[in-house]
Short mmCIF file of C-alpha atoms and ligand atoms in Angstrom, two decimals:
data_model
loop_
_atom_site.label_atom_id
_atom_site.label_comp_id
_atom_site.label_asym_id
_atom_site.label_seq_id
_atom_site.Cartn_x
_atom_site.Cartn_y
_atom_site.Cartn_z
CA MET G 14 47.70 98.72 132.76
CA PRO G 15 48.92 98.57 135.94
CA ALA G 16 47.53 95.67 138.26
CA ALA G 17 45.83 98.38 140.75
CA ASP G 18 45.26 102.09 140.80
CA LEU G 19 43.93 104.57 143.64
CA VAL G 20 40.55 105.84 142.58
CA CYS G 21 38.04 108.00 144.51
CA PHE G 22 35.20 106.82 146.09
CA ASN G 23 33.04 109.50 145.23
CA PRO G 24 30.42 108.13 142.54
CA ASP G 25 30.05 111.81 141.38
CA CYS G 26 33.95 112.24 140.88
CA ARG G 27 36.06 108.82 140.61
CA LYS G 28 39.74 110.45 140.10
CA ARG G 29 42.30 107.89 139.71
CA CYS G 30 45.55 108.43 141.05
CA ALA G 31 48.92 106.28 140.87
CA ILE G 32 49.36 103.65 143.52
CA ASP G 33 52.30 105.02 144.79
CA ALA G 34 50.70 108.53 145.23
CA VAL G 35 51.14 109.24 148.92
CA LEU G 36 47.14 109.98 149.48
CA TYR G 37 44.46 109.38 152.36
CA THR G 38 41.80 111.12 150.89
CA CYS G 39 40.79 112.22 146.96
CA PRO G 40 43.13 115.31 145.84
CA ARG G 41 40.05 116.76 143.96
CA CYS G 42 37.01 116.22 146.36
CA GLY G 43 38.78 115.22 149.80
CA ALA G 44 36.51 111.66 149.18
CA LEU G 45 38.02 108.55 150.64
CA LEU G 46 39.77 106.00 147.90
CA GLU G 47 39.84 102.41 147.05
CA VAL G 48 42.13 100.85 145.54
CA ALA G 49 40.98 99.29 142.96
CA ASN G 50 42.47 95.65 140.89
CA ASP G 51 41.98 94.51 137.64
CA TYR G 52 40.35 91.06 137.77
CA SER G 53 39.94 90.91 134.26
CA ARG G 54 42.43 88.39 133.37
CA ALA G 55 41.29 85.67 137.39
CA ASP G 56 40.52 82.64 136.25
CA PRO G 57 38.60 81.13 139.86
CA GLY G 58 39.47 77.36 139.46
CA ALA G 59 43.28 77.84 139.08
CA LEU G 60 43.48 80.53 141.70
CA LYS G 61 41.79 77.91 144.36
CA ALA G 62 44.12 75.69 142.73
CA LEU G 63 47.48 77.93 143.32
CA TRP G 64 46.39 78.71 146.96
CA ASP G 65 45.54 75.33 147.62
CA LYS G 66 48.50 74.42 146.84
CA ARG G 67 50.69 77.47 148.88
CA ARG G 68 49.22 75.33 151.72
CA ALA G 69 51.95 72.94 151.25
CA SER G 70 54.78 76.08 150.88
CA ARG G 71 56.88 76.89 153.75
CA ALA G 72 57.42 80.09 152.37
CA LYS G 73 56.44 83.06 154.58
CA ILE G 74 54.10 84.75 152.48
CA ASP G 75 52.62 81.90 151.30
CA VAL G 76 52.26 80.80 155.20
CA SER G 77 50.43 84.42 155.48
CA GLY G 78 46.54 84.07 155.99
CA VAL G 79 46.58 87.68 153.74
CA TRP G 80 49.25 87.11 150.88
CA ARG G 81 48.32 83.54 150.09
CA PHE G 82 45.46 85.17 149.10
CA ARG G 83 48.33 87.34 147.13
CA GLU G 84 46.75 87.69 143.47
CA MET G 85 43.74 89.78 145.03
CA LEU G 86 45.90 92.38 146.30
CA PRO G 87 48.30 92.98 142.90
CA PHE G 88 49.70 95.97 144.10
CA VAL G 89 51.90 94.86 145.26
CA GLU G 90 54.92 93.53 142.23
CA ASP G 91 57.66 92.60 144.69
CA PRO G 92 57.39 90.24 147.39
CA ALA G 93 60.33 91.20 148.79
CA GLN G 94 58.87 94.44 150.33
CA ILE G 95 56.03 92.49 151.55
CA VAL G 96 56.04 92.71 155.87
CA THR G 97 54.49 89.48 157.53
CA LEU G 98 54.79 88.28 160.96
CA PRO G 99 52.46 85.90 159.74
CA GLU G 100 49.27 87.18 160.12
CA GLY G 101 45.62 85.59 159.48
CA ASN G 102 45.14 81.65 159.53
CA THR G 103 42.64 82.17 161.69
CA PRO G 104 40.47 79.74 163.28
CA LEU G 105 36.63 78.89 162.56
CA PHE G 106 35.04 77.79 165.67
CA ASP G 107 31.32 76.09 165.95
CA ALA G 108 29.82 77.17 169.26
CA PRO G 109 26.50 75.22 169.94
CA GLY G 110 26.39 77.18 173.71
CA ALA G 111 27.04 80.87 172.04
CA ALA G 112 24.15 79.99 169.39
CA ALA G 113 21.60 78.88 171.89
CA TYR G 114 21.50 82.17 173.49
CA ALA G 115 21.26 84.09 170.26
CA GLY G 116 18.06 81.93 169.92
CA ILE G 117 20.03 80.18 166.42
CA ASP G 118 20.38 76.27 164.84
CA ARG G 119 24.13 77.27 164.57
CA ILE G 120 26.65 79.67 164.82
CA GLN G 121 29.98 79.77 163.58
CA PHE G 122 32.43 82.53 164.37
CA LYS G 123 35.70 83.56 162.86
CA HIS G 124 38.21 84.50 165.13
CA GLN G 125 40.45 87.28 164.70
CA GLY G 126 41.71 87.52 167.78
CA TYR G 127 44.29 84.83 166.74
CA ASN G 128 46.57 86.87 165.13
CA PRO G 129 49.73 87.88 165.86
CA THR G 130 48.88 90.87 168.07
CA ALA G 131 45.52 89.43 168.74
CA SER G 132 43.00 91.38 166.68
CA PHE G 133 41.89 91.75 163.18
CA LYS G 134 44.02 94.66 162.54
CA ASP G 135 47.05 92.77 161.81
CA ASN G 136 45.25 91.50 158.46
CA GLY G 137 45.32 95.30 157.37
CA MET G 138 48.45 95.83 159.17
CA THR G 139 50.48 93.80 157.01
CA ALA G 140 49.15 95.62 153.61
CA GLY G 141 49.73 99.21 155.23
CA ALA G 142 53.02 98.46 156.62
CA THR G 143 53.93 97.13 153.03
CA GLN G 144 52.93 100.03 150.97
CA ALA G 145 54.62 101.83 153.91
CA VAL G 146 58.06 100.15 152.82
CA LYS G 147 57.05 100.31 149.31
CA LEU G 148 56.89 104.30 149.47
CA GLY G 149 60.25 104.92 151.16
CA MET G 150 58.90 106.01 153.98
CA LYS G 151 60.45 105.87 157.21
CA ARG G 152 57.77 106.71 160.20
CA VAL G 153 54.31 105.70 160.27
CA ALA G 154 51.77 106.81 162.77
CA CYS G 155 48.33 106.36 163.70
CA VAL G 156 45.49 107.62 165.97
CA SER G 157 44.20 104.42 167.80
CA THR G 158 41.80 103.42 170.82
CA GLY G 159 43.97 100.40 171.05
CA ASN G 160 43.99 97.47 168.62
CA THR G 161 45.45 99.40 165.61
CA SER G 162 47.99 101.25 167.69
CA ALA G 163 49.20 97.11 169.02
CA SER G 164 49.78 96.13 165.52
CA MET G 165 50.65 99.13 163.78
CA ALA G 166 53.88 99.18 166.55
CA ALA G 167 54.75 95.46 165.79
CA TYR G 168 54.73 95.67 161.55
CA ALA G 169 56.75 99.03 162.10
CA ALA G 170 59.08 97.52 164.34
CA ALA G 171 59.66 93.98 162.44
CA ALA G 172 60.05 96.25 159.07
CA GLY G 173 62.49 98.34 160.88
CA LEU G 174 60.38 101.63 160.78
CA GLN G 175 59.89 104.08 163.34
CA PRO G 176 55.56 103.54 164.76
CA ILE G 177 54.49 107.12 166.79
CA VAL G 178 51.13 106.27 168.35
CA PHE G 179 48.85 109.32 169.38
CA ILE G 180 45.92 108.24 171.82
CA PRO G 181 43.12 110.13 173.73
CA ARG G 182 44.29 110.27 177.03
CA GLY G 183 42.71 107.55 179.40
CA ASN G 184 40.45 105.60 177.52
CA ILE G 185 42.71 102.81 176.56
CA ALA G 186 42.89 98.93 177.44
CA TYR G 187 45.76 98.09 179.36
CA GLY G 188 46.45 95.40 177.16
CA LYS G 189 46.79 97.19 174.06
CA LEU G 190 48.92 100.12 175.37
CA ALA G 191 51.35 97.47 177.27
CA GLN G 192 51.85 96.42 173.50
CA ALA G 193 52.80 99.46 171.58
CA LEU G 194 54.74 100.41 174.56
CA GLU G 195 57.10 96.86 174.42
CA TYR G 196 57.20 97.18 170.54
CA GLY G 197 58.76 100.56 170.70
CA ALA G 198 56.03 103.10 169.60
CA LEU G 199 56.58 106.46 170.38
CA THR G 200 53.04 106.91 172.70
CA ILE G 201 51.73 110.33 172.68
CA GLN G 202 48.54 110.61 175.01
CA VAL G 203 46.56 114.07 173.93
CA GLU G 204 44.08 115.64 175.76
CA ALA G 205 41.21 115.54 173.42
CA ASN G 206 39.17 112.54 172.24
CA PHE G 207 39.75 110.51 169.47
CA ASP G 208 38.27 111.81 166.20
CA ARG G 209 39.64 115.39 167.10
CA ILE G 210 42.94 114.10 167.20
CA LEU G 211 42.55 112.39 163.76
CA ALA G 212 41.92 115.61 162.22
CA LEU G 213 44.85 116.83 163.81
CA VAL G 214 47.72 113.64 162.93
CA ARG G 215 45.86 114.22 158.94
CA GLU G 216 47.20 117.67 159.48
CA LEU G 217 51.18 116.68 161.02
CA ALA G 218 51.65 113.69 158.55
CA GLU G 219 51.28 115.61 156.19
CA GLU G 220 53.93 118.48 156.99
CA CYS G 221 55.83 115.90 158.89
CA GLY G 222 56.28 113.30 156.03
CA ILE G 223 54.77 110.45 158.38
CA TYR G 224 52.93 108.09 156.70
CA LEU G 225 49.31 107.33 158.38
CA LEU G 226 48.27 103.54 158.93
CA ASN G 227 44.51 104.89 160.69
CA SER G 228 41.60 102.94 158.93
CA LEU G 229 41.10 106.05 156.51
CA ASN G 230 44.57 104.31 154.49
CA PRO G 231 43.19 102.56 151.31
CA PHE G 232 46.20 99.73 151.52
CA ARG G 233 44.25 98.09 155.52
CA ILE G 234 41.64 97.96 154.00
CA GLU G 235 43.08 95.80 150.98
CA GLY G 236 44.80 93.66 153.82
CA GLN G 237 41.70 93.97 156.21
CA LYS G 238 39.60 92.35 152.59
CA SER G 239 41.67 88.71 153.31
CA ILE G 240 39.49 88.23 156.23
CA VAL G 241 36.52 87.01 154.19
CA ILE G 242 38.84 85.69 151.49
CA GLU G 243 40.33 82.82 153.90
CA LEU G 244 36.53 82.27 155.88
CA LEU G 245 35.12 81.13 152.16
CA ASP G 246 38.40 79.69 151.49
CA GLN G 247 37.72 77.24 154.80
CA ARG G 248 33.74 76.95 154.18
CA ASN G 249 35.01 75.51 150.48
CA TRP G 250 33.49 79.12 148.96
CA GLN G 251 29.96 78.47 150.25
CA ALA G 252 28.37 81.65 151.31
CA PRO G 253 26.85 82.47 154.39
CA ASP G 254 23.19 83.76 154.96
CA TRP G 255 24.88 86.62 157.09
CA ILE G 256 28.02 87.60 158.03
CA VAL G 257 27.65 89.80 161.51
CA LEU G 258 30.33 92.01 163.20
CA PRO G 259 31.00 95.07 165.15
CA GLY G 260 31.10 98.43 163.71
CA GLY G 261 33.66 101.37 165.42
CA ASN G 262 35.46 103.40 162.30
CA LEU G 263 33.68 101.60 159.81
CA GLY G 264 36.72 100.31 157.78
CA ASN G 265 36.30 96.37 158.43
CA VAL G 266 32.60 96.48 157.35
CA SER G 267 33.75 98.22 153.80
CA ALA G 268 37.16 95.78 153.92
CA LEU G 269 33.83 92.60 154.04
CA GLY G 270 32.11 94.25 151.32
CA LYS G 271 34.74 94.71 149.23
CA GLY G 272 36.42 91.75 149.42
CA LEU G 273 32.44 89.52 148.61
CA ARG G 274 32.04 91.93 146.20
CA GLU G 275 35.36 91.19 144.25
CA LEU G 276 35.05 87.06 145.36
CA ARG G 277 31.89 87.10 143.24
CA GLN G 278 33.40 89.58 140.77
CA ILE G 279 35.62 86.46 140.23
CA GLY G 280 33.59 83.85 140.20
CA LEU G 281 34.79 82.54 143.04
CA ILE G 282 30.95 83.15 145.02
CA ASP G 283 27.81 83.26 143.69
CA ARG G 284 25.94 85.20 145.63
CA LEU G 285 26.76 87.68 148.68
CA PRO G 286 26.06 86.85 152.35
CA ARG G 287 24.02 89.45 154.10
CA VAL G 288 26.26 91.81 156.67
CA ALA G 289 24.92 93.46 159.92
CA VAL G 290 27.27 95.59 161.72
CA VAL G 291 26.37 96.33 165.34
CA GLN G 292 27.37 99.48 167.66
CA ALA G 293 27.20 99.96 171.14
CA GLU G 294 24.13 102.27 171.73
CA GLY G 295 26.38 104.58 173.23
CA ALA G 296 28.53 105.15 170.12
CA ALA G 297 26.63 104.75 167.04
CA PRO G 298 26.18 106.92 164.47
CA PHE G 299 25.85 104.74 161.90
CA TYR G 300 22.98 102.32 163.47
CA ARG G 301 21.00 106.23 163.70
CA TYR G 302 21.71 107.10 160.26
CA PHE G 303 20.55 103.29 159.32
CA HIS G 304 17.50 103.39 160.86
CA GLY G 305 16.44 107.33 160.27
CA GLY G 306 16.12 108.44 157.22
CA GLY G 307 17.89 112.11 157.55
CA GLY G 308 21.76 112.49 156.77
CA TYR G 309 24.47 111.42 158.81
CA GLU G 310 25.22 112.61 162.53
CA PRO G 311 28.30 112.33 164.12
CA ILE G 312 27.96 111.76 167.87
CA ARG G 313 30.17 114.33 170.31
CA GLU G 314 30.62 112.10 172.25
CA PRO G 315 30.86 108.64 172.08
CA GLU G 316 30.85 106.30 175.11
CA THR G 317 30.73 102.65 175.22
CA LEU G 318 33.06 99.76 177.55
CA ALA G 319 33.82 98.07 174.63
CA THR G 320 37.00 101.01 173.74
CA ALA G 321 37.45 99.82 170.06
CA ILE G 322 33.89 100.51 168.50
CA ARG G 323 34.21 103.57 170.96
CA ILE G 324 33.62 105.99 167.31
CA GLY G 325 31.76 108.92 167.32
CA ASP G 326 32.77 109.69 163.25
CA PRO G 327 33.73 106.88 161.98
CA VAL G 328 36.00 107.38 158.98
CA SER G 329 34.47 104.69 156.81
CA TRP G 330 30.91 105.53 157.07
CA PRO G 331 30.61 105.85 153.04
CA LYS G 332 31.98 103.24 152.35
CA ALA G 333 30.13 101.02 154.72
CA ALA G 334 27.17 102.37 153.77
CA GLY G 335 27.59 101.66 150.08
CA GLU G 336 28.16 97.84 151.46
CA ILE G 337 25.54 97.19 153.53
CA ALA G 338 23.09 98.61 150.94
CA ALA G 339 25.10 95.87 148.52
CA THR G 340 24.83 93.14 150.52
CA ALA G 341 21.14 93.95 151.34
CA GLY G 342 22.34 94.42 155.25
CA VAL G 343 21.27 95.57 158.40
CA ALA G 344 22.61 98.12 161.18
CA GLU G 345 21.96 97.09 164.82
CA ALA G 346 22.80 99.03 168.25
CA VAL G 347 23.18 97.06 171.74
CA THR G 348 23.74 97.92 175.59
CA GLU G 349 26.53 97.49 177.35
CA GLN G 350 24.76 94.86 179.86
CA GLN G 351 23.79 93.29 176.16
CA ILE G 352 27.52 93.28 174.96
CA ALA G 353 28.87 92.11 178.67
CA ASP G 354 26.53 88.85 178.67
CA ALA G 355 27.71 88.38 175.02
CA LYS G 356 30.61 88.23 176.19
CA ALA G 357 30.58 85.97 178.64
CA VAL G 358 28.53 83.47 176.97
CA ILE G 359 31.50 83.40 174.23
CA GLY G 360 34.14 82.77 176.74
CA ARG G 361 31.78 80.43 178.83
CA CYS G 362 32.05 78.05 174.92
CA GLY G 363 35.67 77.82 175.49
CA ILE G 364 36.35 80.73 173.33
CA GLY G 365 36.61 84.23 174.44
CA CYS G 366 37.23 87.54 173.28
CA GLU G 367 37.35 91.11 173.71
CA PRO G 368 34.14 93.47 174.68
CA ALA G 369 33.37 95.21 170.97
CA SER G 370 33.57 91.44 169.56
CA ALA G 371 30.82 90.34 171.68
CA ALA G 372 28.49 93.10 169.92
CA SER G 373 28.03 90.86 167.58
CA LEU G 374 26.64 87.88 168.81
CA ALA G 375 24.36 90.73 171.22
CA GLY G 376 23.85 92.26 167.80
CA ILE G 377 22.59 88.67 166.23
CA ARG G 378 20.13 87.61 169.38
CA LYS G 379 18.60 91.36 168.71
CA LEU G 380 17.95 90.18 165.30
CA VAL G 381 16.78 87.09 165.82
CA ALA G 382 14.37 88.49 168.19
CA GLY G 383 12.91 91.37 165.82
CA GLY G 384 12.51 88.71 163.16
CA THR G 385 15.34 90.41 160.70
CA ILE G 386 17.15 87.17 161.29
CA ASP G 387 15.91 83.45 160.76
CA PRO G 388 16.62 80.71 163.30
CA ALA G 389 17.90 78.53 160.71
CA ALA G 390 19.98 80.69 159.25
CA ASP G 391 23.75 80.03 157.81
CA ILE G 392 25.18 82.62 160.61
CA VAL G 393 29.05 83.31 160.82
CA ALA G 394 30.17 86.21 163.26
CA ILE G 395 34.15 88.25 163.31
CA LEU G 396 35.58 88.11 166.83
CA THR G 397 37.36 91.22 165.83
CA GLY G 398 40.19 90.41 169.47
CA HIS G 399 41.62 88.63 172.06
CA LEU G 400 40.20 88.15 175.50
CA LEU G 401 43.39 89.42 177.39
CA LYS G 402 43.40 92.42 175.24
CA ASP G 403 41.07 94.04 178.44
CA PRO G 404 41.18 92.15 181.71
CA ASP G 405 39.90 94.64 183.30
CA TYR G 406 36.82 94.28 182.08
CA VAL G 407 35.98 90.64 182.52
CA TYR G 408 37.54 90.64 186.08
CA ARG G 409 35.19 93.74 186.72
CA TYR G 410 32.16 91.89 184.94
CA HIS G 411 32.51 88.45 186.61
CA THR G 412 33.09 89.92 190.39
CA GLY G 413 29.88 92.39 189.52
CA ARG G 414 31.82 95.46 189.80
CA LEU G 415 31.38 96.47 186.16
CA GLU G 416 29.67 99.68 185.80
CA THR G 417 28.31 101.42 182.17
CA PRO G 418 30.63 104.64 181.42
CA SER G 419 28.03 106.65 182.66
CA GLY G 420 27.91 104.77 186.22
CA GLY G 421 24.76 102.41 185.57
CA LYS G 422 25.10 98.56 187.12
CA ILE G 423 25.50 95.91 184.84
CA ALA G 424 24.60 92.51 186.41
CA SER G 425 26.79 89.80 186.38
CA ALA G 426 24.06 87.24 184.64
CA PHE G 427 26.76 85.10 183.83
CA GLY G 428 29.15 86.24 186.33
CA ASN G 429 31.87 83.18 187.89
CA ALA G 430 34.22 84.93 190.99
CA PRO G 431 36.29 83.33 192.41
CA VAL G 432 36.15 81.87 195.57
CA THR G 433 37.78 82.01 198.77
CA ALA G 434 38.41 79.19 200.75
CA PRO G 435 40.01 78.01 204.84
CA ASP G 436 43.30 76.18 204.90
CA ASP G 437 40.72 73.30 205.30
CA PRO G 438 41.16 70.19 203.24
CA ALA G 439 37.27 69.08 204.62
CA LYS G 440 35.26 72.30 204.10
CA ILE G 441 36.54 72.00 200.13
CA ALA G 442 36.05 68.72 199.42
CA GLU G 443 32.28 69.37 200.86
CA LEU G 444 32.08 72.90 198.54
CA LEU G 445 33.61 70.49 195.51
CA ALA G 446 31.12 67.89 196.35
CA ARG G 447 27.90 71.42 196.46
CA TRP G 448 29.66 72.28 193.11
CA SER G 449 27.33 71.47 190.20
CA GLY G 450 29.88 72.67 187.34
CA ASP G 451 28.62 75.79 186.81
CA PRO G 452 29.71 79.11 188.42
CA LEU G 453 29.30 79.84 192.59
CA SER G 454 28.58 83.35 193.65
CA GLY G 455 32.28 84.39 195.02
CA HIS G 456 30.16 85.96 198.27
CA GLY G 457 29.16 83.64 200.65
CA ALA G 458 30.41 80.44 199.36
CA PHE G 459 31.03 79.49 203.03
C1 PLP Q 24 39.08 98.01 165.42
C2 PLP Q 24 38.22 97.00 166.25
C3 PLP Q 24 36.76 97.08 165.48
C4 PLP Q 24 36.33 97.85 164.77
O1 PLP Q 24 36.33 97.64 163.96
P1 PLP Q 24 36.18 99.16 162.59
O2 PLP Q 24 36.96 98.29 161.23
O3 PLP Q 24 36.73 100.51 163.36
O4 PLP Q 24 34.89 99.36 162.35
C5 PLP Q 24 36.21 96.49 166.12
N1 PLP Q 24 36.57 95.50 167.48
C6 PLP Q 24 37.67 95.46 167.87
C7 PLP Q 24 38.15 94.54 168.40
C8 PLP Q 24 38.83 96.16 166.66
O5 PLP Q 24 40.25 96.39 167.44
#
């Protein structure tokens, strides 16, 4: 039996396919596919010792924070095919200021913005690009509101593949578009929203022999699993009470849940943390599904300034629903104002992140206020992307010019506008004497 298979995610189907079949959905029922790994011979003690030993290695695949754990990604048989930049090895921060803001005793941030292209997409893309190489593909494509395209373009370039990026017109943060262009992706802006373009590209991929690296690609989920493996390794295999993360297409929460279940199956952890996924109110189909009691309904016109989670019809929602149920997890939704303020608070801790990432802290604050999360709980939040991905948002917030997608005012409660000074040392000295260390209002400082 091979170490890994592709299996239909639908419990009533469970069709098995060869690991190297070029498939994104089940050929029998159309449901999502997942990689099923055989861990029957995995020994938790031996794995820990092996992974610790690799910390001293200088081999590229041992240095990678994804492939150091490659026994949990057994779909790769020939390590020479691995495409690595190398990714992972992201820090785990304590942030007392953010904990105080959320009303909790302590918080840890696992910051995936410290990846080669500055988002967690690299954890998945290293696995997706490796599978593309294994399959002998020449062209890879994705539809993306930003970080997926930046990551795919980089890994394709590194592997000598040709990247094609489809983006919705006018809805992209410049830091991300800049990356796709710089890494050499053919970038096609289409006059349609994300969900429509995804349907279009799925048709094209089959016709044109292009390998799709969107989040429905099951190998990306395998790579993203490593975020929680590395997190537990950093915590010496002590599971937290909660892991909280933002949700867009819901691939990351699916990967997190799968990783946790596999770690428990192997015996590397003895209990599952609860998982909370946080959406923006204007793009919260999963939150509505979770709280609605009815069926799942996509949202036609999703709106949020947090472009990385501006998704109306998340492809991975059935997997996410299963993982949230398996961990006794919850779904929450937060406003644009709550995201913006939480983001500024994370910045004041010297950490910083992009808007979507801050939904996690905003969500924790709301879940604590509502009594779902105990203030004394052991909580880890995943910061998904880097502060510099969306500098325009940052500047607008700090100068009081940030508006919601519908034109509403966003207050700069933690604003820090630049101050203009005359060419006069005495005046500047006087300003410095008055300055308490807190941000000044940029207007009328003189
Ligand atoms: C992709 C992305 C998300 C959303 O992740 P999903 O897997 O689509 O739910 C959140 N934050 C950032 C920064 C992202 O790039």
